[in-house]
Amino acid sequence: MVTIYIEGKPYQVPEDHNLLQACLSLGFDLPYFCWHPALGSAGACRQCAVKQFKDVDDTQGRIVMACMTPAAESTRISIDDPEAREFRAAVIEWLMVNHPHDCPICDEGGECHLQDMTVMSGHVNREYRFPKRTYRNQDLGPFIGHEMNRCIACYRCVRFYQDYAGGRDFNVTGARDHVYFGRFEDGPFESEFSGNLVEICPTGVFTDKTLHRHYTRKWDLQTAPSICVLCGAGCNTIPGERYGTLRRIRNRYHHEVNGYFLCDRGRYGYEFVNDERRLRQATRRARQGDHAETLSPAQAVAELAALAVRRERLIGIGSPRASLEANFALRALVGAERFSTGLPAQQAGLLDLILDVLRNGPVRSPSIRDIAQADAVLVLGEDVTQVTPRVALALRQAVRQGPLRELAELHIPPWQDAGIREAIQDERGPLFIAAVHATHLDDVATLTYRAAPDDLARLGFAVAHLLDTQAPDVDDLTAEQRLIAEAIAADLQAAERPLVVTGVTHGNHALVQAAANVALALCNAERAASLACLVPESNSIGLAMMGGMNLDAALQYVQEEQADTVIILENDLHRRMETVAIASLLADRRVVVLDYLENEITQIADLFLPTATFAECSGTLVNYEGRAQRFFQVFEPAGDVRPAHRWLFEAMNTGREDDSETWEHLDTITKTLAQAMPQFAPLLSDVPLVALGMKIPRQSPRHSGRTAIHADQDVNVPRPPQDPDSPLSFSMEGFEGQPPAALIPRYWAPGWNSVQALNKFQQEVGGPLRGGDPGQRLLEAPASPRQTYSGSAPSAFRPRAEQWLLVPIHHIFGSEPLSLLTPGIAALAPHPYLALNPADAAKLGLVEGEMALLDDGSSLPIKLLPSLPQGVAGLPEGLAARESMGTYSSLRSAKRANGSAESD
Ligand code: SF4
Ligand code: SF4
Ligand code: FES
């Protein structure tokens, strides 16, 4: 720490900060545009001017840019100096010369950093009287609007998009005062992180098109702290609702998880909440095939309670997309021995293996921030960008760590962005990607290796053995494979913070064992190694930690134990089981379904109970890292929709005379869960048992129209809905201070209406939230780890003569079923296809677009994928039948099959 003087008063600040960071962290209001805590300083906008004085006797001083000046010992500055104020007012006047002043119709209005800084800088009179510069805007696809006339040329967008996120289709073009920030031609952004431009841009150039479609003023949005449910990363979000419609998702800062950024699936994939296919009423069928009759909520609870009395005849099937509390409530209703996780045996086995490694070994499960800090990385088997996108953005930062370390002797401060880039140039730290096909991270990879899943596992085993001869070896590697393994092992061993990334995409046990062995070997070599095991769903790890039968065991159970009622919680089994297995599970049994969207299982439910989406209820999810995080209800859903846990515990409480186990609200479930299962004990310290005395308002103090919203029904203002499940209220009144980090429903501070108000909620800018970031890590390496190497290398993959190994290919847009209901995501999702190496396609006489027939009778158009190994065929996850993944299939030309090939 060093001492600096602001307006003559001494302050302690970190020595690696610049003066802007220091001032903001101390709570001063100093305007800025081009600096961003994640991007560093560019010195482009000249807005953060302050007066710096040589020493205590210097009364003259000189204007400096705070963001470009180190906070050195004894630095003396003035923010209030009249010349500095005048300078800042002049700068913003120049920046506003060509600005259209269209705030009343601008989507950014009311939440705009440019508006805030204009007011803060004191520019009130516009004197420029000449024509303004104008631009033609671009169509940037379904997510992002473009209004270039609002640009103030701060360069944040291009620095984020290119330098931070690695995008190549967006740049700045032009010269002097006529520069243009856009794509090279109209069309959707290629980067999976383009939505962050909406928050990065300090004015209204890039705006959220999904919000625009059902626009409401930002201060009228009702908001609550939430967690993204669209993959296993657990990014923190702030969803916003108005008039019963979810209208947008914004980033919610979490220092260890998503930081300042989300991926585009997480930001835009929310529209399933508003989908017309939402089911909003409970129904009952007397017999399968009968017309469903509508039930009142009380009738539905009574029906469920009547079934629950005969507990021994029930089986409950949970879900990795439902909260811990909802799963636990189902488990309590049916009994622990009759609870299934709802996961296929293969995936459940892999999750158990991951838990075993992370619970018992020395290997640490890294946060996304830890991943960004890794200085050598091996990715084994995953297409990270498509499966857990935010982790891929972190890996793009990880490749800078090695070169940054080598720069230490140049003494370039970490915020000096241009200086660092100039020094690093194109140098990158080691990132090895061993995957089945090309990935979107390959452009920053040191080396890529493409092979079938078993061969990827073999490479992992070989690397582990090179690091530690105690680890199982692989006998018959080719010379090329051995060279690759040696290169990987050498770089991992030389690193201070090596990282291995793997996952469950291929359902391949050996792959995860190999990755775990590499991480363990590094730990044994005294490296602070970490292992990130990526999972596809928001609560896969939480559910695995809770435990229960897998789906195969559940099927056996219903057959052997003669369960006559199957209760399915938010789980579309058709994505996890073969159709025949589902038929065996459900045939001649009462089927009770709790869900929020229609699917093939809801259509055959004897009793259906409509449940709430993440935006309509509260609960806890555990991300890939083992971090339990709470999400809170944003709004009251229409119809008879209720949180799944509420349906379940109301049925349990019905008719119960002994109230010792009665659950009244979410916290009582969370508490019971944490007390009943030691693995969840840390949740006890996270249960927000309302210590504030008043509830925290979900509505901003500027929320408007409350008296008019229901005026068509009643002129009296109705009592706001009550929320027994959280310390938040559906109102604009209540607690007025800064809430605890886990309960921040929006970022706002006096004079700071944009997302930049976040500065006021952090311990220091870019650091953790005040009071510590929310959530509890449930998986920590034990003090005395006991873990040995596991598994053995599988045999080498040998392409079969007439058969192809079917592997899943993930797509950020398309593979996740909920987000696919967002029209923009559906528009960007690929059509179903079958990917083949061109050599394999040639053997079959197939060209791109021609139809191929699979063993199961399905036919798909061929997509040529040169990076795919021969003997392997790729099917898009979630878009083609899942049943066949991981198996071999013969392939034939559909033309030949129908006998028309010769005539062609
Ligand atoms: S488009 Fe926005 S972020 Fe980009 S330079 Fe202009 S004002 Fe800055
Ligand atoms: S990375 Fe995953 S959790 Fe994060 S925003 Fe994207 S889909 Fe959501
Ligand atoms: S924020 Fe300092 S010059 Fe832009």
mmCIF file of N, CA and C and ligand atoms in Angstrom, residues 228 230-231 233-235 262-263 265-266 388-390, ligand 2:
data_model
loop_
_atom_site.group_PDB
_atom_site.id
_atom_site.type_symbol
_atom_site.label_atom_id
_atom_site.label_comp_id
_atom_site.label_asym_id
_atom_site.label_seq_id
_atom_site.Cartn_x
_atom_site.Cartn_y
_atom_site.Cartn_z
ATOM 1 N N CYS A 228 -27.697 -17.910 -13.659
ATOM 2 C CA CYS A 228 -28.025 -18.442 -14.982
ATOM 3 C C CYS A 228 -28.208 -19.952 -14.888
ATOM 4 N N LEU A 230 -28.466 -21.956 -17.648
ATOM 5 C CA LEU A 230 -28.324 -22.510 -18.988
ATOM 6 C C LEU A 230 -27.036 -23.287 -19.226
ATOM 7 N N CYS A 231 -26.205 -23.427 -18.208
ATOM 8 C CA CYS A 231 -25.100 -24.382 -18.246
ATOM 9 C C CYS A 231 -24.593 -24.552 -16.825
ATOM 10 N N ALA A 233 -21.909 -23.348 -15.374
ATOM 11 C CA ALA A 233 -20.935 -22.365 -14.882
ATOM 12 C C ALA A 233 -21.449 -21.590 -13.677
ATOM 13 N N GLY A 234 -22.762 -21.377 -13.603
ATOM 14 C CA GLY A 234 -23.335 -20.668 -12.455
ATOM 15 C C GLY A 234 -23.067 -19.178 -12.474
ATOM 16 N N CYS A 235 -23.124 -18.557 -13.650
ATOM 17 C CA CYS A 235 -22.906 -17.109 -13.723
ATOM 18 C C CYS A 235 -24.019 -16.376 -12.986
ATOM 19 N N LEU A 262 -20.987 -12.156 -19.259
ATOM 20 C CA LEU A 262 -21.812 -13.350 -19.491
ATOM 21 C C LEU A 262 -21.601 -13.815 -20.920
ATOM 22 N N CYS A 263 -22.058 -15.019 -21.213
ATOM 23 C CA CYS A 263 -22.072 -15.429 -22.624
ATOM 24 C C CYS A 263 -23.436 -15.085 -23.220
ATOM 25 N N ARG A 265 -25.634 -16.991 -24.674
ATOM 26 C CA ARG A 265 -26.733 -17.912 -24.334
ATOM 27 C C ARG A 265 -27.352 -17.490 -23.002
ATOM 28 N N GLY A 266 -26.484 -17.210 -22.039
ATOM 29 C CA GLY A 266 -26.971 -16.823 -20.719
ATOM 30 C C GLY A 266 -27.694 -15.496 -20.731
ATOM 31 N N THR A 388 -19.535 -24.733 -21.841
ATOM 32 C CA THR A 388 -19.551 -23.828 -20.677
ATOM 33 C C THR A 388 -18.866 -22.537 -21.116
ATOM 34 N N PRO A 389 -19.583 -21.721 -21.875
ATOM 35 C CA PRO A 389 -18.922 -20.641 -22.613
ATOM 36 C C PRO A 389 -18.092 -19.691 -21.740
ATOM 37 N N ARG A 390 -18.600 -19.349 -20.569
ATOM 38 C CA ARG A 390 -17.887 -18.340 -19.772
ATOM 39 C C ARG A 390 -16.491 -18.843 -19.374
HETATM 40 S S1 SF4 B 2 -21.524 -19.492 -19.304
HETATM 41 FE FE1 SF4 B 2 -23.275 -20.740 -18.753
HETATM 42 S S2 SF4 B 2 -23.964 -19.948 -16.777
HETATM 43 FE FE2 SF4 B 2 -22.608 -18.389 -17.711
HETATM 44 S S3 SF4 B 2 -24.000 -17.026 -18.806
HETATM 45 FE FE3 SF4 B 2 -23.314 -18.580 -20.254
HETATM 46 S S4 SF4 B 2 -24.896 -20.183 -20.207
HETATM 47 FE FE4 SF4 B 2 -25.138 -18.916 -18.381
#
